[in-house]
Coordinates of C-alpha atoms and ligand atoms in Angstrom, one line a residue:
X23 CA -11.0 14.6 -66.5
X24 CA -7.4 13.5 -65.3
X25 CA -6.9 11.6 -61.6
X26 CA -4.1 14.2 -59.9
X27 CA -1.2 12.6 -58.1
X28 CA -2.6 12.3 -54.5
X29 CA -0.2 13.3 -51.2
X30 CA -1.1 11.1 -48.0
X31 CA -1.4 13.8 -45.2
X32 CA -3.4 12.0 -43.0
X33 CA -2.1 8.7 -41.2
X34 CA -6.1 8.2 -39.9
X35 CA -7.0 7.2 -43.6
X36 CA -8.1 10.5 -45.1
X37 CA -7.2 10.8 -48.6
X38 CA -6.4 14.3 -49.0
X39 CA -5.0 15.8 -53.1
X40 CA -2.6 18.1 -53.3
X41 CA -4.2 19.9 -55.8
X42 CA -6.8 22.4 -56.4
X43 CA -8.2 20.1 -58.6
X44 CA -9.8 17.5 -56.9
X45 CA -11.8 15.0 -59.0
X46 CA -12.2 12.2 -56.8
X47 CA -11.7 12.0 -52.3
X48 CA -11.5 8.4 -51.0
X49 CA -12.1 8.8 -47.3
X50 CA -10.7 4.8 -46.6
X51 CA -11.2 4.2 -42.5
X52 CA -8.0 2.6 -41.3
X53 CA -7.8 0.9 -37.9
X54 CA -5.7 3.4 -35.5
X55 CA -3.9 1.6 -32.5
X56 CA -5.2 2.6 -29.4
X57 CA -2.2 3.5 -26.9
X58 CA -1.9 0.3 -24.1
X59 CA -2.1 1.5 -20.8
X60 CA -0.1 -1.0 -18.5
X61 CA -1.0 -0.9 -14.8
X62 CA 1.3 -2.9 -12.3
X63 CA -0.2 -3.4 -8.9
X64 CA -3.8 -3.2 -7.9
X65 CA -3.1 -1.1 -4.5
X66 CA -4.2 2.0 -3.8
X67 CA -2.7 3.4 -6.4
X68 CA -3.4 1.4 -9.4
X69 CA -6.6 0.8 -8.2
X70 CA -7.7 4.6 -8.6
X71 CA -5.3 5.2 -11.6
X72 CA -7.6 2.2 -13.2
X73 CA -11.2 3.5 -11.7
X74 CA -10.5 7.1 -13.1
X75 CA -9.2 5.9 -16.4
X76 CA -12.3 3.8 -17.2
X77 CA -14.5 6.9 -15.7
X78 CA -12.7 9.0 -18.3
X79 CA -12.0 7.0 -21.6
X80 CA -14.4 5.1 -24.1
X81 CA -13.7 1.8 -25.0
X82 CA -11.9 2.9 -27.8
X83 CA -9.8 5.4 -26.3
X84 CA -7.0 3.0 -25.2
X85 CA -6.1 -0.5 -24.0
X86 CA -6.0 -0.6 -20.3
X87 CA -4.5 -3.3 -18.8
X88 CA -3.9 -4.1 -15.0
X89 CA -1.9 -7.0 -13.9
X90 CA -1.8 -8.0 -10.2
X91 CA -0.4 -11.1 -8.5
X92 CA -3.7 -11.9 -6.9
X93 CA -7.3 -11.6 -8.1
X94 CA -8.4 -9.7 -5.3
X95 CA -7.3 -6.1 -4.1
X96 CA -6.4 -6.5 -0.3
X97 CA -7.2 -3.0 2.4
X98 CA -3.4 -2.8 3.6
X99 CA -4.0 0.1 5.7
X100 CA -6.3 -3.0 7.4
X101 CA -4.1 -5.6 7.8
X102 CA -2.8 -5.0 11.6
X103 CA -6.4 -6.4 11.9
X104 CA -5.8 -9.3 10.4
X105 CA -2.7 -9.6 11.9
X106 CA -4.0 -9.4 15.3
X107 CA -7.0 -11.5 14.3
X108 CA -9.6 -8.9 15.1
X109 CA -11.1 -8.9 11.3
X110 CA -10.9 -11.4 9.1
X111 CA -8.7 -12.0 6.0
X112 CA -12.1 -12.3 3.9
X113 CA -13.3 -9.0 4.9
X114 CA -10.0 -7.2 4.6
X115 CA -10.6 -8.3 0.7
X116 CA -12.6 -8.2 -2.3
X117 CA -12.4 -9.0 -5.7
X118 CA -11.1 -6.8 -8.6
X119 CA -14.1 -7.6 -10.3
X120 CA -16.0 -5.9 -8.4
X121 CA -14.5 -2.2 -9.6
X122 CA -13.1 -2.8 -12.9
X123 CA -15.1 -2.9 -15.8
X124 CA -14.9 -5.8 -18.6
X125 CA -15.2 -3.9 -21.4
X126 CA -12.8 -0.8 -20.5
X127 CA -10.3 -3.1 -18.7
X128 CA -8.0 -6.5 -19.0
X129 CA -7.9 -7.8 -15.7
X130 CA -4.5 -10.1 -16.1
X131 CA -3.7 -12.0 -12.7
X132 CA -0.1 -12.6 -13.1
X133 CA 3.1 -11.7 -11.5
X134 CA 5.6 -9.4 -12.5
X135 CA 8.4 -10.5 -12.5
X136 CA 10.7 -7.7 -14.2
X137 CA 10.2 -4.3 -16.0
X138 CA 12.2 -2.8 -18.5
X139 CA 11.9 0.7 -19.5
X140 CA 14.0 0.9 -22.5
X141 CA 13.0 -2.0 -23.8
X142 CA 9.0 -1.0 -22.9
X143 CA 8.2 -4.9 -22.1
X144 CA 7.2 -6.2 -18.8
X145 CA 7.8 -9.5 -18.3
X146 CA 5.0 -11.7 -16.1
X147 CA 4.0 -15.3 -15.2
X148 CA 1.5 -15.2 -17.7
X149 CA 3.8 -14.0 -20.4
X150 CA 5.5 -10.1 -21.5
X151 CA 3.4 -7.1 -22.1
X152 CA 4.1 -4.1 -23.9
X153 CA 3.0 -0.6 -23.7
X154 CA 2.5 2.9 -24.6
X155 CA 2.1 4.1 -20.8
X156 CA 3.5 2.3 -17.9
X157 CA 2.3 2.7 -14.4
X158 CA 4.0 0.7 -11.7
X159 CA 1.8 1.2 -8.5
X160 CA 3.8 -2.1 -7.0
X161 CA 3.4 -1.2 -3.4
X162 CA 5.7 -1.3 -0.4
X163 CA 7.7 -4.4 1.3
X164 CA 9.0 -4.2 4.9
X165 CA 12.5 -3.0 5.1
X166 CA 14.9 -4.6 7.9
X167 CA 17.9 -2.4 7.3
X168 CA 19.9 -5.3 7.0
X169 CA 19.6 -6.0 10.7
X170 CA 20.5 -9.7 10.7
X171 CA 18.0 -12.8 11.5
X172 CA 14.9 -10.5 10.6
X173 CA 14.5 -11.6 7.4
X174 CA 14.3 -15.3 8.5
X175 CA 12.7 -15.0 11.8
X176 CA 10.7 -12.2 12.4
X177 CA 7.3 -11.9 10.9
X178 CA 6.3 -8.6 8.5
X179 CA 2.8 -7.1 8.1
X180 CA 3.6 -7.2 4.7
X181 CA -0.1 -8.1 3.0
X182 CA -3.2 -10.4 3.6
X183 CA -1.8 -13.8 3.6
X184 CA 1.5 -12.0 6.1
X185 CA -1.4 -10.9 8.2
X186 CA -2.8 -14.2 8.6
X187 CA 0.2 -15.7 9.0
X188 CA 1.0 -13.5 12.1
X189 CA -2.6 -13.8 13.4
X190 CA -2.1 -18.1 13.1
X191 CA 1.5 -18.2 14.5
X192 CA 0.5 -16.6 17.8
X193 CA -2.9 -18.5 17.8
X194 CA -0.4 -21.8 17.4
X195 CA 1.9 -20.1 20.2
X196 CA -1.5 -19.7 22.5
X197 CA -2.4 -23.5 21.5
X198 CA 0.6 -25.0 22.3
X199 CA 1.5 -23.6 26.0
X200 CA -1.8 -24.9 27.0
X201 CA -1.4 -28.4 25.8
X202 CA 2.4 -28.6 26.5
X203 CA 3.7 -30.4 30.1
X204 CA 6.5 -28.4 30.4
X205 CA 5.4 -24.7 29.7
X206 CA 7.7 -22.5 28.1
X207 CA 6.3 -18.8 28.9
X208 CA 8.5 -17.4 26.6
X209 CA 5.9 -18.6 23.9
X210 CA 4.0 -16.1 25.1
X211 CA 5.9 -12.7 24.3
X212 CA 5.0 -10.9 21.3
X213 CA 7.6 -8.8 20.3
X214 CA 6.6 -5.5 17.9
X215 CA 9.6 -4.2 16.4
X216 CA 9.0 -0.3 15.8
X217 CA 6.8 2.2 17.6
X218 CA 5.5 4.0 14.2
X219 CA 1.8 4.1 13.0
X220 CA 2.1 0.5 12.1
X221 CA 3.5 -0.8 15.2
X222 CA 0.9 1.1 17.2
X223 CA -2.3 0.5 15.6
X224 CA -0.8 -3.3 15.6
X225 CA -1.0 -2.8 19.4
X226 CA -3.8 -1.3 19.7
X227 CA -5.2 -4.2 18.0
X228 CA -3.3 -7.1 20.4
X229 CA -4.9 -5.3 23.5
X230 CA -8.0 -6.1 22.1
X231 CA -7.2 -9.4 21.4
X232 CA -5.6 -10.8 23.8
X233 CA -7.9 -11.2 26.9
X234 CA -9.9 -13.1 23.9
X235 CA -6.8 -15.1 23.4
X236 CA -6.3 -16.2 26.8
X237 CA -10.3 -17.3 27.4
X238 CA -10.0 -19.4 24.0
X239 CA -7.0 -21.3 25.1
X240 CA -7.1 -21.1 29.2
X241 CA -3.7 -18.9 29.4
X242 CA -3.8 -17.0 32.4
X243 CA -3.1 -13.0 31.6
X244 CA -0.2 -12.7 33.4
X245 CA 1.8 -15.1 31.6
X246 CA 1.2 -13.0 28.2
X247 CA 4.0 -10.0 27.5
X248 CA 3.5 -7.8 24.4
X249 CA 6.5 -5.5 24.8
X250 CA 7.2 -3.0 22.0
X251 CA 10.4 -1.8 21.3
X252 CA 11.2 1.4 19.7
X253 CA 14.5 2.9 18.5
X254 CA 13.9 6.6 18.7
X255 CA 13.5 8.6 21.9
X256 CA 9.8 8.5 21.5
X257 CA 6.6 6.4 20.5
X258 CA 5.1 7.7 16.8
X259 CA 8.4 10.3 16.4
X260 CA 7.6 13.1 15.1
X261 CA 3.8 13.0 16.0
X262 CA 2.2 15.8 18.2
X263 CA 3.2 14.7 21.7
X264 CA 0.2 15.1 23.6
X265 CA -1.5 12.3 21.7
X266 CA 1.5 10.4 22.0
X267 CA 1.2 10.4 25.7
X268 CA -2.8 9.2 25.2
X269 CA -1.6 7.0 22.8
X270 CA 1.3 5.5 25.5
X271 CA -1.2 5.6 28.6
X272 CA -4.1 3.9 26.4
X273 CA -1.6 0.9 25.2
X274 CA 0.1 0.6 28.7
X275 CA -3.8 0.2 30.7
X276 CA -4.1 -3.2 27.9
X277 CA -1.0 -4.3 29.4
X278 CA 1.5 -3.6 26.6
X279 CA 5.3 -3.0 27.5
X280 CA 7.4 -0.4 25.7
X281 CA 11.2 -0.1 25.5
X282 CA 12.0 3.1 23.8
X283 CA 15.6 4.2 22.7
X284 CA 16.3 0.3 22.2
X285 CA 16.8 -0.3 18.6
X286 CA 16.5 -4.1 17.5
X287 CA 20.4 -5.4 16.5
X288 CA 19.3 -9.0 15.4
X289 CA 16.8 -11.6 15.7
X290 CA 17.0 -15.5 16.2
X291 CA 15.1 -18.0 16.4
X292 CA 14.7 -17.4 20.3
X293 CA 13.9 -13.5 20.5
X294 CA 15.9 -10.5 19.4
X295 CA 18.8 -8.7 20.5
X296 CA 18.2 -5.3 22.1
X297 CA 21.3 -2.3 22.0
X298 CA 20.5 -0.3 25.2
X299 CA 23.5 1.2 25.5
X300 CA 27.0 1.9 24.1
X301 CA 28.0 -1.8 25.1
X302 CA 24.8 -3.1 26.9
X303 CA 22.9 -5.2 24.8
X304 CA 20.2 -7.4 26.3
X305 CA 18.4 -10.9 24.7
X306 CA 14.1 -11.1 24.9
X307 CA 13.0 -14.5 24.4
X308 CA 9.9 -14.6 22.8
X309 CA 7.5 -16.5 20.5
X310 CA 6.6 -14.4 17.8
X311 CA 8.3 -11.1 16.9
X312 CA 6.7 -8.8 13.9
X313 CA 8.9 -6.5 12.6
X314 CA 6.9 -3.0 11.8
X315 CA 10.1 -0.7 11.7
X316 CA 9.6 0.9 8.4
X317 CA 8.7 0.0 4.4
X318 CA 10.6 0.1 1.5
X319 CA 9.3 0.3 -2.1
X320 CA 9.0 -2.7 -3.8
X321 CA 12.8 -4.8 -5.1
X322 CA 11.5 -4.8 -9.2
X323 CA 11.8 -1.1 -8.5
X324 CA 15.9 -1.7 -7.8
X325 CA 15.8 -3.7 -11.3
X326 CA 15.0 -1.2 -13.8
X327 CA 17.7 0.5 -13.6
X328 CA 15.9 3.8 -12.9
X329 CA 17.7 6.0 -9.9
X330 CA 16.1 5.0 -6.7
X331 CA 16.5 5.2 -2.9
X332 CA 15.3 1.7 -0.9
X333 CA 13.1 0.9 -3.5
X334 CA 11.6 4.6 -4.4
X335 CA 11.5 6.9 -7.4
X336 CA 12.4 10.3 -6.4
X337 CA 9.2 11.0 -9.5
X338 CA 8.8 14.2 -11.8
X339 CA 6.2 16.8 -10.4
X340 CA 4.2 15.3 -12.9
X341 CA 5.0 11.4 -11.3
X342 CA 7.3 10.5 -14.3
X343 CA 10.1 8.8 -13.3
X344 CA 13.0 11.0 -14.1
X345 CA 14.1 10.5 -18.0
X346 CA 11.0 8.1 -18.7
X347 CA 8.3 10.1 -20.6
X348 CA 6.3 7.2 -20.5
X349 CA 6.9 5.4 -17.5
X350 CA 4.7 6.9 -14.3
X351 CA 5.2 5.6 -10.6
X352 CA 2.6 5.8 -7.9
X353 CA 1.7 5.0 -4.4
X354 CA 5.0 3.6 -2.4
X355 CA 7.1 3.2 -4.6
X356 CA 7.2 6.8 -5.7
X357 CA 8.7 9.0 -3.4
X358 CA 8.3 12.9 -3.5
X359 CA 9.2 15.7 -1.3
X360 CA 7.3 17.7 0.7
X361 CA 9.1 21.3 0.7
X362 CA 8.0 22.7 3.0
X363 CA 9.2 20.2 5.3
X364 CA 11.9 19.3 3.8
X365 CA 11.8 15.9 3.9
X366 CA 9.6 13.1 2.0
X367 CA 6.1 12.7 2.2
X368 CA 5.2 9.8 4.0
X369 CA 4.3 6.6 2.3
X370 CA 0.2 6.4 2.8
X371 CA -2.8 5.4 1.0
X372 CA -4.2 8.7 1.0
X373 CA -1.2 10.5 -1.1
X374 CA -1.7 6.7 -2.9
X375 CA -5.0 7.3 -4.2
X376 CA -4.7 10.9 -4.9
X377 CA -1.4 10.0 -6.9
X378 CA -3.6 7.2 -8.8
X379 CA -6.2 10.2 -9.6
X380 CA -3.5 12.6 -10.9
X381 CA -1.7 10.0 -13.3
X382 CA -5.0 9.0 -15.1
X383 CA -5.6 12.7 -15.3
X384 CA -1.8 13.1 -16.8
X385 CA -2.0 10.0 -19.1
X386 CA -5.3 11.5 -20.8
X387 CA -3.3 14.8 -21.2
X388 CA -0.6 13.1 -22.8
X389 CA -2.9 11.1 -25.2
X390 CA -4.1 14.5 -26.0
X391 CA -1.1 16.2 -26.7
X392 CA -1.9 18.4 -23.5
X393 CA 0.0 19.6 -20.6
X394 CA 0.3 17.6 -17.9
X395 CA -0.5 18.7 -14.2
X396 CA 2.0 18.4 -11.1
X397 CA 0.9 16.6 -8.3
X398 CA 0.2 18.7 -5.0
X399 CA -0.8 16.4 -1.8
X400 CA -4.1 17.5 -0.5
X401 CA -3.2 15.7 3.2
X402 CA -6.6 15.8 5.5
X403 CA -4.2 14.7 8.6
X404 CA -3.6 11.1 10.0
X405 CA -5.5 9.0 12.3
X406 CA -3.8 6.2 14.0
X407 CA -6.3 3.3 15.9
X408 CA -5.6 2.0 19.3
X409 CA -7.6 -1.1 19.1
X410 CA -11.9 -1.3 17.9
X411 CA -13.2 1.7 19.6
X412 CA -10.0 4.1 20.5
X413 CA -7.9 6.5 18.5
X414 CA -5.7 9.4 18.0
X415 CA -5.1 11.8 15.4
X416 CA -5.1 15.0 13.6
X417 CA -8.1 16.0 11.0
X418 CA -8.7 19.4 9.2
X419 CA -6.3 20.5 11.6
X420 CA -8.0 19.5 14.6
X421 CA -6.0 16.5 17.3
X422 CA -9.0 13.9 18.8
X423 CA -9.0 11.3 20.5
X424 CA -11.0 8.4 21.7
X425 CA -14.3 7.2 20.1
X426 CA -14.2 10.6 18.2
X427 CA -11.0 9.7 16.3
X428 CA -11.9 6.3 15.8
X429 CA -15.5 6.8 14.1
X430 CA -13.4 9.2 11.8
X431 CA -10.7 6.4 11.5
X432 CA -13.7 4.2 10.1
X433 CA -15.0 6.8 8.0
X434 CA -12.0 7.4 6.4
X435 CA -11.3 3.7 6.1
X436 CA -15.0 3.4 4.0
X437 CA -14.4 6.7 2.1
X438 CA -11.1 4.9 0.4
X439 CA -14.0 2.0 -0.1
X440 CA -16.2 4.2 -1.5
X441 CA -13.9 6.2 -4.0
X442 CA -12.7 3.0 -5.4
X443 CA -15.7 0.8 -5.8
X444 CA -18.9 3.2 -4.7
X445 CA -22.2 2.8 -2.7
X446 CA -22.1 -1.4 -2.8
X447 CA -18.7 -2.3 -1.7
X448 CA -18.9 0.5 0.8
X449 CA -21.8 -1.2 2.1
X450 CA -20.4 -4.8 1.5
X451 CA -16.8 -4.2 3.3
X452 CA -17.0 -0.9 5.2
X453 CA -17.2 -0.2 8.8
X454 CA -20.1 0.4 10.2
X455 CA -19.8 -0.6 14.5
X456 CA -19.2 2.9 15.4
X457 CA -19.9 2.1 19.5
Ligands
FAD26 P1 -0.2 -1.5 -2.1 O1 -1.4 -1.1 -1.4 O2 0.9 -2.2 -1.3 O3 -0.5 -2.4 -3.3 C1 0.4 -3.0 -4.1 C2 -0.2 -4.0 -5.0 O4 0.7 -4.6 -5.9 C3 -0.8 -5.2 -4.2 O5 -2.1 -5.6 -4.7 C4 0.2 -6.3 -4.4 O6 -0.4 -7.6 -4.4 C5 0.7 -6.0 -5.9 N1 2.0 -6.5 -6.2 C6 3.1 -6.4 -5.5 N2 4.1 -7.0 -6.1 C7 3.6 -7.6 -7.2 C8 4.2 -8.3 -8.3 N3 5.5 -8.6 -8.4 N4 3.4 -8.6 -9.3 C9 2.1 -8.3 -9.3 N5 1.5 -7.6 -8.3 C10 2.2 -7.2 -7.3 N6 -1.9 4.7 4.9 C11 -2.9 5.6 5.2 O7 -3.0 6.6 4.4 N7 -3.8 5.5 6.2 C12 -3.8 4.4 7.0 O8 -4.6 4.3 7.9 C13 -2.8 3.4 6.8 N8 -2.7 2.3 7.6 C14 -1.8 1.4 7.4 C15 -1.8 0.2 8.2 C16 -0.9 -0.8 7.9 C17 -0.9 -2.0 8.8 C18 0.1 -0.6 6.9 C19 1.1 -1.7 6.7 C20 0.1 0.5 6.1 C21 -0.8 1.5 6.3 N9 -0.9 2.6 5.5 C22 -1.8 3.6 5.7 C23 0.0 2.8 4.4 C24 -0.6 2.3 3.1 O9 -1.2 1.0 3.3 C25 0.3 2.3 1.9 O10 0.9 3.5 1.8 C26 -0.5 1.9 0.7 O11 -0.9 0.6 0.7 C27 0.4 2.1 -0.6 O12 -0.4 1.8 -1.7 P2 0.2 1.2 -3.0 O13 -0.9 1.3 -4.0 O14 1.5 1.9 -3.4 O15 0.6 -0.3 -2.7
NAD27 P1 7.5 4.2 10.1 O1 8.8 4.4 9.3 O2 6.5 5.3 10.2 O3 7.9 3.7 11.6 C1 8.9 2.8 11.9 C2 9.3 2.9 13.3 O4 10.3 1.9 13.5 C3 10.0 4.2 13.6 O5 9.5 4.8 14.8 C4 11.5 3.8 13.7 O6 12.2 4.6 14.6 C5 11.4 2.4 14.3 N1 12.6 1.6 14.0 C6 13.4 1.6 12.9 N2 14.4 0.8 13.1 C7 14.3 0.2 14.3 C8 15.0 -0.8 15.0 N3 16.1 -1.3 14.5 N4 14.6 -1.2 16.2 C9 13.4 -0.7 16.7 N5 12.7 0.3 16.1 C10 13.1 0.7 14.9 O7 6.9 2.9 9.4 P2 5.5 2.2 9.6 O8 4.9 2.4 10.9 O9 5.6 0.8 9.1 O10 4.6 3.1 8.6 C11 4.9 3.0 7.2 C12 4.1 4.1 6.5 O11 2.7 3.7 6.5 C13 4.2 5.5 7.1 O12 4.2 6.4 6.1 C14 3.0 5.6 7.9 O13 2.6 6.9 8.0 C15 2.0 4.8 7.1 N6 1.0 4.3 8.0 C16 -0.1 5.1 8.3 C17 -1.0 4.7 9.1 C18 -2.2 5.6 9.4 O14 -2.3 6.7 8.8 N7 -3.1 5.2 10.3 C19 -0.9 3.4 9.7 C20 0.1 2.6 9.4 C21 1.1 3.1 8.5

């Protein structure tokens, strides 16, 4: 019997003859590369993209790797908290360990520190990666809209080591009018740059903070101002009104200050610059200022060269960025429109997380040469805190407020626990003081 010239049909090793005549089939296993699966960013987003791709893929399936600056994943819809100082920085953590597992995941703690999507190589501290699939999930940074000073002296809620900055600056601020001879009450004033849900909860948070503040360090109440300072018409614009007004009434009884209609011109090193009117302008000494007016998506975004507005990727239904068939954008750095409306959706953890669910669901599709799905919000409403035990919102449809709205604030809170990391970390970092 003659061998017959064999054709190579097959690129997974199967030896396949072109001929009716087959004498002899070599089936020769070859190793196939599994596609690598970059994650950037171990938020919200890349946190569930990671969680439902090692829920859905074998070991062999692909090569997930996530990279994150730190080695721990930090609650940011928490850190007013820590800001304030009314939770820890520990508890507002925990580490990536805890969700990821070793042998469906590379953990890489590094920074990235560009990303190029022609070139498919992202460049970190701990050296360039390439990929197959890219997700940047790099989260938000505060945006200042140029308004000079804020940069350099106001302080941004911007992650967990921000937050603890903020809560030991006014801590210092408390420490030093009591031991200083001559006092300077100015030291005092907190200023809170924007009245949106960041600002308020932020609030909310300083009302229950500072009587503490004052007993700790012997500062008599009166001489503490938190004023608030809002550039729309209105606290929370846009929000239903009536639990504005709660929300207003509720801040004002802890003593906080508002001036709305007042938008922040510039900051120094002694206070900011209010514009109250078409040539009025007034100057606020104060101690610390935190800016909360508004996030952006994260700069690298601005470097790759992909269309963008401050920082966001207007993304694909399917979150591709626009002309990438690789590349997918989650979480605040992806910005999509909500059509009805007619305007954005609004950067949260909750179309975070849902966006981290879709694109592992879309990245499996693609790796099997299946459709992929667009992503529709599935918004359950918004909850805003006014301090421990006090809230307002909208859920299912329904406003509440008071201890109603804040034990579903907390439940909400532990359900993003629980969906991440399951029964145990909901147990080890959730809220639980519902009174
Ligand atoms: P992030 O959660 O910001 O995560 C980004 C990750 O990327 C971080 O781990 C960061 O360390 C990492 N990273 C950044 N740059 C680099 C780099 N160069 N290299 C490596 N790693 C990097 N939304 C809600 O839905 N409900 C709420 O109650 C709510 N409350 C909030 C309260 C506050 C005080 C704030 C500030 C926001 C709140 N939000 C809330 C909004 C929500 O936090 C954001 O929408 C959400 O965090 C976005 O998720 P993300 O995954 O895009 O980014
Ligand atoms: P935001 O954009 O919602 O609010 C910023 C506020 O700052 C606005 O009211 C704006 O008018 C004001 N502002 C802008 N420029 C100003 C200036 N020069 N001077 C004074 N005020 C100025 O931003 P945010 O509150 O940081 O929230 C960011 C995102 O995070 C939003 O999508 C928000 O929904 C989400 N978030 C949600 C929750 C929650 O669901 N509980 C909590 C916090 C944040």
């Amino acid at each position: 019997m003659r061998k017959k010239k064999c054709t190579v049909l097959d690129c997974r090793g199967l030896v396949i003859f072109a001929s009716r005549h087959i004498i002899q089939v070599k089936v020769e296993p070859i190793a196939v590369k599994r596609p690598t699966i970059l994650v950037l960013g171990a938020g919200y987003g890349g946190l569930s993209t990671v969680v439902n791709l090692q829920k859905s893929l074998g070991t062999d399936e692909a090569e997930v790797i996530l990279v994150n600056k730190n080695d721990y994943h930090y609650e940011s819809t928490w850190l007013h908290e820590a800001a304030a100082g009314t939770l820890s920085p520990e508890q507002v953590r925990y580490d990536i360990s805890r969700v990821i597992k070793k042998d469906k995941v590379t953990f890489v703690k590094a920074e990235v520190r560009s990303i190029d999507v022609n070139g498919k190589t992202v460049g970190t501290t701990a050296g360039d990666f390439t990929y197959d699939y890219l997700v940047i999930a790099l989260g938000f940074e505060g945006e200042t809209f140029g308004i000079p000073g804020l940069d350099k002296y106001a302080l941004s809620i911007a992650n967990v080591n921000a937050a603890r900055q903020i809560r030991e600056h006014i801590e210092y601020q408390f420490a030093t009018w009591s031991t200083e001879d001559v006092k300077a009450d100015s030291r005092l004033t907190i200023i809170v740059g924007g009245a949106g849900f960041t600002g308020i909860e932020f609030l909310g948070e300083l009302g229950d903070r500072i009587p503490k503040l004052c007993e700790e360090f012997d500062v008599p109440a009166d001489k503490v101002k938190v004023l608030c300072v809002e550039a729309a018409p209105m606290v929370l614009p846009g929000f239903d009104p009536e639990l504005v007004d709660y929300a207003v009434r509720q801040l004002k009884s802890k003593g906080i200050e508002f001036s709305i209609g007042t938008p922040v011109v510039e900051a120094t090193p002694e206070g900011v610059k209010l514009k109250k009117g078409e040539d009025e302008f007034e100057f606020i000494e104060a101690g610390t200022v935190v800016w909360a007016a508004g996030v952006r998506g994260n700069r690298l975004i601005e470097e790759t060269g992909i269309e963008n507005m401050r920082a966001r990727v207007k993304v694909d239904k399917d979150l591709r960025a626009p002309g990438y068939s690789d590349v997918f954008i989650v979480g605040d750095c992806a910005l999509m429109i909500n059509e009805e409306a007619n305007r954005p959706y609004p950067p949260t953890a909750q179309i975070a997380m849902q966006q981290g669910d879709m694109c592992a669901n879309n990245i499996i599709a693609l790796m099997k040469q299946q459709p992929t799905s667009p992503f529709v919000p599935d918004l359950k409403g918004s909850i805003a805190s006014l301090g421990s035990s006090d809230a307002i919102g909208v859920a299912f449809g329904k406003k509440m407020t008071g201890a109603k709205a804040s034990f579903m604030k907390k439940m909400v809170d532990n359900r993003a626990l629980y969906l991440i990391g399951g029964a145990p970390l909901t147990i080890k970092k959730g809220k639980f003081d519902f009174l």
